[in-house]
C-alpha cells in the first residue's frame, strides 16, 4: 500500500503543482522577454499589457509553489517510499526466518529433540523481539496516511489484495495447524 501511496502522491504533485508551475513560469518568462524586446517597441499599450500579464503569471506561479509546499505531496511520497522499503526489508527477513524454520522442522530426527525445539522457540522469540522494533520505528516515522477515498478505490479495484510476487496466497489453515502441532502451548 505504501508503494501505491508514494506513486499516488508523486502523480498528485506532478499534475496539480509541479507541471502547472513549470508551464506558468515558462509562459511568464516568455512574455517578460517579449515585453522587453524590440517587437513591441512602438506599441506602448501592448507592451504594458504584456508586462502586466507576465507579472500576473509570475504571481500565479508563486502561489502554486506555495500551495505545493503546503500540500507536501513530494515529502509524503518520499515518506511512503521509505516505509515501503522498511517493510519490504522486514518481509524479506521474515521469509528467510520462516524458510530456516521449515528446514528445521523437515529434519524430523533433529526436531524430535526437546532441546532443539526449545532453542528454536527461543530463536523465534528473539527474532520477533528484534524485528517488532523495526515495525514500531517504521510506524513512528510514518506521519501521513493515504487518503481514505483513494484507499477505498484501491480496495474496490482489488489492488490491495495479495499478489503472486509480494504476497503469495497461503493456506492460513495449514499454517495454523503447523503452529498448533509444533507449539501447542503458544497457539
GROMACS .gro file of N, CA, C and O in nm, residues 5-131:
model
  508
    5UNK      N    1   0.083   0.439  -0.247
    5UNK     CA    2   0.063   0.573  -0.190
    5UNK      C    3   0.170   0.669  -0.240
    5UNK      O    4   0.141   0.785  -0.270
    6UNK      N    5   0.295   0.621  -0.247
    6UNK     CA    6   0.403   0.705  -0.298
    6UNK      C    7   0.377   0.742  -0.444
    6UNK      O    8   0.395   0.858  -0.484
    7UNK      N    9   0.333   0.645  -0.524
    7UNK     CA   10   0.302   0.672  -0.664
    7UNK      C   11   0.187   0.771  -0.676
    7UNK      O   12   0.189   0.862  -0.761
    8UNK      N   13   0.086   0.756  -0.592
    8UNK     CA   14  -0.027   0.848  -0.593
    8UNK      C   15   0.018   0.991  -0.560
    8UNK      O   16  -0.019   1.086  -0.629
    9UNK      N   17   0.101   1.004  -0.455
    9UNK     CA   18   0.147   1.137  -0.415
    9UNK      C   19   0.236   1.200  -0.523
    9UNK      O   20   0.227   1.321  -0.548
   10UNK      N   21   0.321   1.119  -0.586
   10UNK     CA   22   0.404   1.171  -0.696
   10UNK      C   23   0.316   1.222  -0.810
   10UNK      O   24   0.341   1.329  -0.865
   11UNK      N   25   0.213   1.146  -0.845
   11UNK     CA   26   0.123   1.186  -0.952
   11UNK      C   27   0.049   1.315  -0.917
   11UNK      O   28   0.035   1.405  -1.001
   12UNK      N   29   0.002   1.325  -0.793
   12UNK     CA   30  -0.068   1.446  -0.750
   12UNK      C   31   0.025   1.568  -0.755
   12UNK      O   32  -0.014   1.674  -0.800
   13UNK      N   33   0.147   1.550  -0.708
   13UNK     CA   34   0.244   1.659  -0.708
   13UNK      C   35   0.273   1.705  -0.850
   13UNK      O   36   0.276   1.825  -0.878
   14UNK      N   37   0.293   1.610  -0.939
   14UNK     CA   38   0.327   1.644  -1.077
   14UNK      C   39   0.212   1.711  -1.151
   14UNK      O   40   0.231   1.813  -1.217
   15UNK      N   41   0.092   1.655  -1.139
   15UNK     CA   42  -0.021   1.707  -1.216
   15UNK      C   43  -0.084   1.832  -1.157
   15UNK      O   44  -0.130   1.918  -1.232
   16UNK      N   45  -0.086   1.844  -1.026
   16UNK     CA   46  -0.154   1.958  -0.964
   16UNK      C   47  -0.062   2.076  -0.935
   16UNK      O   48  -0.109   2.189  -0.923
   17UNK      N   49   0.067   2.049  -0.918
   17UNK     CA   50   0.156   2.157  -0.875
   17UNK      C   51   0.278   2.175  -0.964
   17UNK      O   52   0.298   2.281  -1.022
   18UNK      N   53   0.360   2.074  -0.975
   18UNK     CA   54   0.488   2.090  -1.044
   18UNK      C   55   0.470   2.120  -1.192
   18UNK      O   56   0.532   2.213  -1.245
   19UNK      N   57   0.385   2.043  -1.260
   19UNK     CA   58   0.359   2.067  -1.402
   19UNK      C   59   0.305   2.208  -1.429
   19UNK      O   60   0.360   2.282  -1.512
   20UNK      N   61   0.199   2.248  -1.358
   20UNK     CA   62   0.147   2.383  -1.379
   20UNK      C   63   0.249   2.494  -1.347
   20UNK      O   64   0.255   2.595  -1.417
   21UNK      N   65   0.328   2.475  -1.242
   21UNK     CA   66   0.428   2.578  -1.207
   21UNK      C   67   0.529   2.593  -1.320
   21UNK      O   68   0.564   2.706  -1.358
   22UNK      N   69   0.574   2.483  -1.376
   22UNK     CA   70   0.670   2.490  -1.486
   22UNK      C   71   0.609   2.559  -1.607
   22UNK      O   72   0.671   2.646  -1.668
   23UNK      N   73   0.485   2.523  -1.640
   23UNK     CA   74   0.420   2.584  -1.757
   23UNK      C   75   0.396   2.734  -1.736
   23UNK      O   76   0.426   2.816  -1.824
   24UNK      N   77   0.345   2.771  -1.621
   24UNK     CA   78   0.314   2.912  -1.594
   24UNK      C   79   0.442   2.995  -1.586
   24UNK      O   80   0.449   3.107  -1.638
   25UNK      N   81   0.547   2.940  -1.523
   25UNK     CA   82   0.674   3.011  -1.514
   25UNK      C   83   0.735   3.031  -1.652
   25UNK      O   84   0.787   3.138  -1.683
   26UNK      N   85   0.729   2.927  -1.734
   26UNK     CA   86   0.781   2.938  -1.871
   26UNK      C   87   0.708   3.043  -1.951
   26UNK      O   88   0.771   3.125  -2.021
   27UNK      N   89   0.576   3.044  -1.943
   27UNK     CA   90   0.497   3.144  -2.016
   27UNK      C   91   0.524   3.284  -1.963
   27UNK      O   92   0.537   3.380  -2.041
   28UNK      N   93   0.534   3.297  -1.834
   28UNK     CA   94   0.564   3.427  -1.773
   28UNK      C   95   0.699   3.480  -1.820
   28UNK      O   96   0.712   3.598  -1.853
   29UNK      N   97   0.798   3.392  -1.823
   29UNK     CA   98   0.931   3.433  -1.869
   29UNK      C   99   0.928   3.476  -2.015
   29UNK      O  100   0.988   3.577  -2.054
   30UNK      N  101   0.857   3.398  -2.096
   30UNK     CA  102   0.847   3.432  -2.238
   30UNK      C  103   0.782   3.569  -2.258
   30UNK      O  104   0.830   3.652  -2.334
   31UNK      N  105   0.672   3.592  -2.187
   31UNK     CA  106   0.603   3.721  -2.200
   31UNK      C  107   0.689   3.835  -2.147
   31UNK      O  108   0.685   3.947  -2.202
   32UNK      N  109   0.766   3.809  -2.043
   32UNK     CA  110   0.856   3.913  -1.992
   32UNK      C  111   0.962   3.950  -2.094
   32UNK      O  112   0.991   4.069  -2.114
   33UNK      N  113   1.020   3.851  -2.160
   33UNK     CA  114   1.118   3.880  -2.266
   33UNK      C  115   1.053   3.949  -2.384
   33UNK      O  116   1.110   4.040  -2.444
   34UNK      N  117   0.931   3.908  -2.416
   34UNK     CA  118   0.860   3.969  -2.528
   34UNK      C  119   0.831   4.117  -2.499
   34UNK      O  120   0.846   4.203  -2.588
   35UNK      N  121   0.792   4.148  -2.377
   35UNK     CA  122   0.762   4.286  -2.341
   35UNK      C  123   0.888   4.372  -2.348
   35UNK      O  124   0.879   4.492  -2.378
   36UNK      N  125   1.003   4.312  -2.321
   36UNK     CA  126   1.128   4.389  -2.324
   36UNK      C  127   1.194   4.390  -2.462
   36UNK      O  128   1.290   4.462  -2.483
   37UNK      N  129   1.139   4.315  -2.557
   37UNK     CA  130   1.202   4.305  -2.689
   37UNK      C  131   1.165   4.424  -2.777
   37UNK      O  132   1.076   4.503  -2.747
   38UNK      N  133   1.231   4.429  -2.889
   38UNK     CA  134   1.206   4.538  -2.984
   38UNK      C  135   1.080   4.512  -3.066
   38UNK      O  136   1.036   4.599  -3.141
   39UNK      N  137   1.019   4.395  -3.054
   39UNK     CA  138   0.896   4.366  -3.127
   39UNK      C  139   0.782   4.459  -3.085
   39UNK      O  140   0.698   4.495  -3.165
   40UNK      N  141   0.782   4.493  -2.958
   40UNK     CA  142   0.674   4.578  -2.906
   40UNK      C  143   0.724   4.719  -2.874
   40UNK      O  144   0.660   4.791  -2.796
   41UNK      N  145   0.834   4.760  -2.936
   41UNK     CA  146   0.895   4.891  -2.904
   41UNK      C  147   0.800   5.007  -2.932
   41UNK      O  148   0.796   5.105  -2.857
   42UNK      N  149   0.722   4.999  -3.037
   42UNK     CA  150   0.635   5.112  -3.075
   42UNK      C  151   0.490   5.094  -3.028
   42UNK      O  152   0.405   5.175  -3.063
   43UNK      N  153   0.463   4.990  -2.953
   43UNK     CA  154   0.326   4.964  -2.909
   43UNK      C  155   0.323   4.965  -2.755
   43UNK      O  156   0.329   4.861  -2.691
   44UNK      N  157   0.314   5.085  -2.700
   44UNK     CA  158   0.322   5.101  -2.555
   44UNK      C  159   0.209   5.029  -2.481
   44UNK      O  160   0.233   4.967  -2.377
   45UNK      N  161   0.086   5.037  -2.532
   45UNK     CA  162  -0.025   4.971  -2.463
   45UNK      C  163  -0.008   4.819  -2.462
   45UNK      O  164  -0.028   4.755  -2.359
   46UNK      N  165   0.031   4.761  -2.572
   46UNK     CA  166   0.051   4.617  -2.581
   46UNK      C  167   0.170   4.574  -2.494
   46UNK      O  168   0.165   4.470  -2.428
   47UNK      N  169   0.273   4.657  -2.493
   47UNK     CA  170   0.391   4.628  -2.410
   47UNK      C  171   0.353   4.628  -2.262
   47UNK      O  172   0.392   4.540  -2.186
   48UNK      N  173   0.276   4.728  -2.220
   48UNK     CA  174   0.231   4.736  -2.081
   48UNK      C  175   0.141   4.618  -2.044
   48UNK      O  176   0.152   4.561  -1.934
   49UNK      N  177   0.051   4.583  -2.135
   49UNK     CA  178  -0.038   4.470  -2.111
   49UNK      C  179   0.042   4.339  -2.101
   49UNK      O  180   0.016   4.257  -2.011
   50UNK      N  181   0.139   4.323  -2.188
   50UNK     CA  182   0.223   4.203  -2.185
   50UNK      C  183   0.301   4.196  -2.054
   50UNK      O  184   0.312   4.089  -1.993
   51UNK      N  185   0.354   4.307  -2.010
   51UNK     CA  186   0.427   4.311  -1.883
   51UNK      C  187   0.335   4.279  -1.767
   51UNK      O  188   0.373   4.207  -1.673
   52UNK      N  189   0.214   4.330  -1.771
   52UNK     CA  190   0.116   4.305  -1.667
   52UNK      C  191   0.078   4.157  -1.661
   52UNK      O  192   0.073   4.097  -1.552
   53UNK      N  193   0.053   4.097  -1.777
   53UNK     CA  194   0.019   3.954  -1.783
   53UNK      C  195   0.137   3.870  -1.734
   53UNK      O  196   0.119   3.774  -1.659
   54UNK      N  197   0.260   3.907  -1.772
   54UNK     CA  198   0.379   3.834  -1.727
   54UNK      C  199   0.391   3.843  -1.574
   54UNK      O  200   0.423   3.743  -1.508
   55UNK      N  201   0.365   3.958  -1.519
   55UNK     CA  202   0.370   3.974  -1.373
   55UNK      C  203   0.262   3.892  -1.304
   55UNK      O  204   0.288   3.829  -1.200
   56UNK      N  205   0.141   3.894  -1.363
   56UNK     CA  206   0.033   3.815  -1.305
   56UNK      C  207   0.067   3.666  -1.307
   56UNK      O  208   0.043   3.595  -1.208
   57UNK      N  209   0.123   3.619  -1.417
   57UNK     CA  210   0.162   3.478  -1.426
   57UNK      C  211   0.272   3.444  -1.326
   57UNK      O  212   0.276   3.334  -1.270
   58UNK      N  213   0.363   3.538  -1.302
   58UNK     CA  214   0.467   3.518  -1.201
   58UNK      C  215   0.407   3.502  -1.062
   58UNK      O  216   0.449   3.416  -0.983
   59UNK      N  217   0.308   3.586  -1.031
   59UNK     CA  218   0.238   3.577  -0.902
   59UNK      C  219   0.163   3.444  -0.892
   59UNK      O  220   0.164   3.377  -0.787
   60UNK      N  221   0.104   3.403  -1.003
   60UNK     CA  222   0.031   3.277  -1.006
   60UNK      C  223   0.127   3.159  -0.981
   60UNK      O  224   0.095   3.067  -0.905
   61UNK      N  225   0.244   3.164  -1.043
   61UNK     CA  226   0.344   3.058  -1.023
   61UNK      C  227   0.390   3.055  -0.877
   61UNK      O  228   0.406   2.946  -0.818
   62UNK      N  229   0.408   3.170  -0.818
   62UNK     CA  230   0.448   3.177  -0.677
   62UNK      C  231   0.339   3.119  -0.587
   62UNK      O  232   0.369   3.047  -0.490
   63UNK      N  233   0.214   3.149  -0.618
   63UNK     CA  234   0.102   3.098  -0.540
   63UNK      C  235   0.093   2.945  -0.550
   63UNK      O  236   0.074   2.877  -0.449
   64UNK      N  237   0.107   2.894  -0.672
   64UNK     CA  238   0.102   2.748  -0.690
   64UNK      C  239   0.217   2.681  -0.615
   64UNK      O  240   0.200   2.577  -0.553
   65UNK      N  241   0.335   2.744  -0.617
   65UNK     CA  242   0.450   2.690  -0.545
   65UNK      C  243   0.423   2.688  -0.394
   65UNK      O  244   0.458   2.592  -0.325
   66UNK      N  245   0.361   2.794  -0.344
   66UNK     CA  246   0.327   2.799  -0.201
   66UNK      C  247   0.226   2.690  -0.166
   66UNK      O  248   0.238   2.624  -0.061
   67UNK      N  249   0.129   2.668  -0.252
   67UNK     CA  250   0.031   2.561  -0.229
   67UNK      C  251   0.098   2.425  -0.234
   67UNK      O  252   0.065   2.336  -0.155
   68UNK      N  253   0.194   2.408  -0.326
   68UNK     CA  254   0.268   2.281  -0.334
   68UNK      C  255   0.345   2.256  -0.204
   68UNK      O  256   0.347   2.144  -0.153
   69UNK      N  257   0.407   2.360  -0.152
   69UNK     CA  258   0.482   2.346  -0.027
   69UNK      C  259   0.389   2.313   0.090
   69UNK      O  260   0.427   2.243   0.183
   70UNK      N  261   0.267   2.365   0.085
   70UNK     CA  262   0.171   2.335   0.191
   70UNK      C  263   0.115   2.193   0.179
   70UNK      O  264   0.095   2.126   0.279
   71UNK      N  265   0.091   2.148   0.057
   71UNK     CA  266   0.035   2.014   0.035
   71UNK      C  267   0.137   1.904   0.064
   71UNK      O  268   0.101   1.795   0.107
   72UNK      N  269   0.263   1.931   0.040
   72UNK     CA  270   0.375   1.839   0.070
   72UNK      C  271   0.360   1.702   0.007
   72UNK      O  272   0.397   1.601   0.065
   73UNK      N  273   0.306   1.696  -0.114
   73UNK     CA  274   0.294   1.566  -0.179
   73UNK      C  275   0.430   1.503  -0.205
   73UNK      O  276   0.445   1.381  -0.196
   74UNK      N  277   0.531   1.584  -0.235
   74UNK     CA  278   0.665   1.529  -0.259
   74UNK      C  279   0.724   1.469  -0.131
   74UNK      O  280   0.786   1.363  -0.132
   75UNK      N  281   0.702   1.536  -0.018
   75UNK     CA  282   0.751   1.485   0.111
   75UNK      C  283   0.676   1.358   0.149
   75UNK      O  284   0.736   1.260   0.196
   76UNK      N  285   0.545   1.359   0.129
   76UNK     CA  286   0.464   1.241   0.160
   76UNK      C  287   0.508   1.122   0.075
   76UNK      O  288   0.520   1.010   0.127
   77UNK      N  289   0.531   1.145  -0.052
   77UNK     CA  290   0.575   1.036  -0.140
   77UNK      C  291   0.706   0.976  -0.091
   77UNK      O  292   0.721   0.854  -0.087
   78UNK      N  293   0.799   1.060  -0.052
   78UNK     CA  294   0.928   1.010  -0.003
   78UNK      C  295   0.911   0.933   0.128
   78UNK      O  296   0.977   0.831   0.150
   79UNK      N  297   0.822   0.979   0.215
   79UNK     CA  298   0.796   0.909   0.341
   79UNK      C  299   0.735   0.772   0.314
   79UNK      O  300   0.774   0.673   0.376
   80UNK      N  301   0.639   0.767   0.223
   80UNK     CA  302   0.578   0.639   0.188
   80UNK      C  303   0.680   0.543   0.127
   80UNK      O  304   0.681   0.424   0.157
   81UNK      N  305   0.768   0.596   0.042
   81UNK     CA  306   0.873   0.511  -0.018
   81UNK      C  307   0.966   0.455   0.089
   81UNK      O  308   1.004   0.337   0.084
   82UNK      N  309   1.002   0.538   0.186
   82UNK     CA  310   1.089   0.492   0.295
   82UNK      C  311   1.023   0.382   0.377
   82UNK      O  312   1.086   0.281   0.410
   83UNK      N  313   0.896   0.400   0.410
   83UNK     CA  314   0.823   0.298   0.488
   83UNK      C  315   0.808   0.170   0.408
   83UNK      O  316   0.825   0.060   0.462
   84UNK      N  317   0.781   0.182   0.279
   84UNK     CA  318   0.769   0.063   0.194
   84UNK      C  319   0.900  -0.014   0.193
   84UNK      O  320   0.901  -0.138   0.199
   85UNK      N  321   1.012   0.057   0.187
   85UNK     CA  322   1.142  -0.008   0.190
   85UNK      C  323   1.167  -0.081   0.321
   85UNK      O  324   1.219  -0.193   0.322
   86UNK      N  325   1.131  -0.017   0.431
   86UNK     CA  326   1.149  -0.081   0.562
   86UNK      C  327   1.063  -0.207   0.575
   86UNK      O  328   1.110  -0.309   0.625
   87UNK      N  329   0.937  -0.198   0.531
   87UNK     CA  330   0.850  -0.315   0.540
   87UNK      C  331   0.895  -0.426   0.446
   87UNK      O  332   0.883  -0.544   0.479
   88UNK      N  333   0.947  -0.390   0.330
   88UNK     CA  334   0.996  -0.492   0.237
   88UNK      C  335   1.117  -0.564   0.297
   88UNK      O  336   1.131  -0.685   0.286
   89UNK      N  337   1.205  -0.488   0.361
   89UNK     CA  338   1.321  -0.548   0.427
   89UNK      C  339   1.276  -0.643   0.539
   89UNK      O  340   1.328  -0.754   0.553
   90UNK      N  341   1.178  -0.600   0.615
   90UNK     CA  342   1.124  -0.684   0.721
   90UNK      C  343   1.060  -0.810   0.664
   90UNK      O  344   1.079  -0.920   0.718
   91UNK      N  345   0.986  -0.796   0.556
   91UNK     CA  346   0.924  -0.913   0.493
   91UNK      C  347   1.029  -1.012   0.444
   91UNK      O  348   1.013  -1.134   0.457
   92UNK      N  349   1.139  -0.960   0.391
   92UNK     CA  350   1.247  -1.047   0.345
   92UNK      C  351   1.309  -1.122   0.463
   92UNK      O  352   1.336  -1.242   0.455
   93UNK      N  353   1.332  -1.053   0.573
   93UNK     CA  354   1.386  -1.118   0.693
   93UNK      C  355   1.291  -1.226   0.744
   93UNK      O  356   1.334  -1.335   0.784
   94UNK      N  357   1.163  -1.194   0.744
   94UNK     CA  358   1.063  -1.290   0.791
   94UNK      C  359   1.057  -1.412   0.700
   94UNK      O  360   1.050  -1.526   0.749
   95UNK      N  361   1.062  -1.390   0.570
   95UNK     CA  362   1.062  -1.503   0.477
   95UNK      C  363   1.183  -1.593   0.501
   95UNK      O  364   1.172  -1.716   0.500
   96UNK      N  365   1.299  -1.532   0.521
   96UNK     CA  366   1.420  -1.611   0.547
   96UNK      C  367   1.407  -1.689   0.678
   96UNK      O  368   1.445  -1.805   0.687
   97UNK      N  369   1.352  -1.627   0.779
   97UNK     CA  370   1.335  -1.695   0.909
   97UNK      C  371   1.239  -1.811   0.896
   97UNK      O  372   1.260  -1.918   0.952
   98UNK      N  373   1.131  -1.791   0.822
   98UNK     CA  374   1.034  -1.898   0.801
   98UNK      C  375   1.096  -2.013   0.721
   98UNK      O  376   1.070  -2.130   0.750
   99UNK      N  377   1.176  -1.979   0.622
   99UNK     CA  378   1.244  -2.081   0.543
   99UNK      C  379   1.336  -2.165   0.632
   99UNK      O  380   1.336  -2.288   0.625
  100UNK      N  381   1.412  -2.099   0.718
  100UNK     CA  382   1.501  -2.169   0.811
  100UNK      C  383   1.421  -2.259   0.904
  100UNK      O  384   1.460  -2.373   0.930
  101UNK      N  385   1.310  -2.208   0.952
  101UNK     CA  386   1.225  -2.284   1.043
  101UNK      C  387   1.168  -2.408   0.972
  101UNK      O  388   1.167  -2.517   1.030
  102UNK      N  389   1.122  -2.393   0.849
  102UNK     CA  390   1.068  -2.507   0.774
  102UNK      C  391   1.174  -2.615   0.753
  102UNK      O  392   1.145  -2.733   0.760
  103UNK      N  393   1.296  -2.572   0.725
  103UNK     CA  394   1.405  -2.669   0.706
  103UNK      C  395   1.432  -2.745   0.836
  103UNK      O  396   1.457  -2.865   0.835
  104UNK      N  397   1.427  -2.675   0.946
  104UNK     CA  398   1.450  -2.739   1.076
  104UNK      C  399   1.340  -2.840   1.107
  104UNK      O  400   1.366  -2.951   1.154
  105UNK      N  401   1.216  -2.802   1.079
  105UNK     CA  402   1.103  -2.893   1.103
  105UNK      C  403   1.111  -3.014   1.011
  105UNK      O  404   1.077  -3.126   1.051
  106UNK      N  405   1.158  -2.995   0.889
  106UNK     CA  406   1.167  -3.104   0.793
  106UNK      C  407   1.266  -3.212   0.841
  106UNK      O  408   1.251  -3.329   0.807
  107UNK      N  409   1.365  -3.171   0.919
  107UNK     CA  410   1.460  -3.267   0.976
  107UNK      C  411   1.395  -3.328   1.101
  107UNK      O  412   1.422  -3.288   1.213
  108UNK      N  413   1.309  -3.428   1.078
  108UNK     CA  414   1.226  -3.483   1.185
  108UNK      C  415   1.307  -3.542   1.299
  108UNK      O  416   1.270  -3.531   1.416
  109UNK      N  417   1.420  -3.603   1.268
  109UNK     CA  418   1.504  -3.663   1.372
  109UNK      C  419   1.558  -3.557   1.467
  109UNK      O  420   1.552  -3.572   1.589
  110UNK      N  421   1.606  -3.449   1.410
  110UNK     CA  422   1.661  -3.340   1.490
  110UNK      C  423   1.548  -3.265   1.563
  110UNK      O  424   1.563  -3.224   1.677
  111UNK      N  425   1.435  -3.246   1.495
  111UNK     CA  426   1.323  -3.170   1.550
  111UNK      C  427   1.260  -3.243   1.669
  111UNK      O  428   1.199  -3.182   1.756
  112UNK      N  429   1.274  -3.374   1.674
  112UNK     CA  430   1.216  -3.452   1.783
  112UNK      C  431   1.286  -3.427   1.916
  112UNK      O  432   1.229  -3.455   2.022
  113UNK      N  433   1.405  -3.372   1.911
  113UNK     CA  434   1.480  -3.346   2.035
  113UNK      C  435   1.422  -3.222   2.105
  113UNK      O  436   1.411  -3.116   2.044
  114UNK      N  437   1.385  -3.234   2.231
  114UNK     CA  438   1.329  -3.118   2.304
  114UNK      C  439   1.424  -2.999   2.309
  114UNK      O  440   1.379  -2.885   2.301
  115UNK      N  441   1.553  -3.022   2.319
  115UNK     CA  442   1.649  -2.910   2.326
  115UNK      C  443   1.649  -2.830   2.196
  115UNK      O  444   1.660  -2.707   2.198
  116UNK      N  445   1.634  -2.898   2.083
  116UNK     CA  446   1.629  -2.829   1.953
  116UNK      C  447   1.503  -2.746   1.944
  116UNK      O  448   1.505  -2.630   1.899
  117UNK      N  449   1.391  -2.803   1.985
  117UNK     CA  450   1.264  -2.731   1.979
  117UNK      C  451   1.265  -2.609   2.072
  117UNK      O  452   1.219  -2.502   2.035
  118UNK      N  453   1.319  -2.626   2.191
  118UNK     CA  454   1.327  -2.513   2.284
  118UNK      C  455   1.418  -2.404   2.230
  118UNK      O  456   1.388  -2.284   2.241
  119UNK      N  457   1.530  -2.444   2.171
  119UNK     CA  458   1.622  -2.346   2.112
  119UNK      C  459   1.554  -2.272   1.998
  119UNK      O  460   1.572  -2.150   1.982
  120UNK      N  461   1.475  -2.344   1.920
  120UNK     CA  462   1.406  -2.279   1.807
  120UNK      C  463   1.300  -2.181   1.857
  120UNK      O  464   1.283  -2.072   1.802
  121UNK      N  465   1.230  -2.219   1.963
  121UNK     CA  466   1.132  -2.127   2.022
  121UNK      C  467   1.203  -2.001   2.072
  121UNK      O  468   1.156  -1.889   2.049
  122UNK      N  469   1.316  -2.018   2.138
  122UNK     CA  470   1.395  -1.903   2.184
  122UNK      C  471   1.440  -1.818   2.067
  122UNK      O  472   1.435  -1.694   2.072
  123UNK      N  473   1.487  -1.883   1.960
  123UNK     CA  474   1.531  -1.808   1.841
  123UNK      C  475   1.416  -1.730   1.779
  123UNK      O  476   1.432  -1.616   1.738
  124UNK      N  477   1.298  -1.794   1.772
  124UNK     CA  478   1.181  -1.725   1.719
  124UNK      C  479   1.147  -1.604   1.805
  124UNK      O  480   1.120  -1.496   1.754
  125UNK      N  481   1.147  -1.624   1.936
  125UNK     CA  482   1.115  -1.513   2.027
  125UNK      C  483   1.214  -1.399   2.011
  125UNK      O  484   1.176  -1.282   2.009
  126UNK      N  485   1.343  -1.431   2.001
  126UNK     CA  486   1.445  -1.327   1.981
  126UNK      C  487   1.425  -1.256   1.848
  126UNK      O  488   1.437  -1.133   1.839
  127UNK      N  489   1.396  -1.334   1.745
  127UNK     CA  490   1.373  -1.276   1.613
  127UNK      C  491   1.259  -1.175   1.616
  127UNK      O  492   1.272  -1.062   1.569
  128UNK      N  493   1.147  -1.216   1.673
  128UNK     CA  494   1.032  -1.125   1.677
  128UNK      C  495   1.055  -1.009   1.773
  128UNK      O  496   1.007  -0.898   1.747
  129UNK      N  497   1.126  -1.030   1.879
  129UNK     CA  498   1.160  -0.920   1.971
  129UNK      C  499   1.242  -0.813   1.900
  129UNK      O  500   1.217  -0.694   1.913
  130UNK      N  501   1.340  -0.857   1.821
  130UNK     CA  502   1.425  -0.763   1.749
  130UNK      C  503   1.349  -0.693   1.636
  130UNK      O  504   1.368  -0.574   1.612
  131UNK      N  505   1.265  -0.767   1.567
  131UNK     CA  506   1.201  -0.712   1.448
  131UNK      C  507   1.075  -0.633   1.474
  131UNK      O  508   1.035  -0.552   1.392
   0.00000   0.00000   0.00000
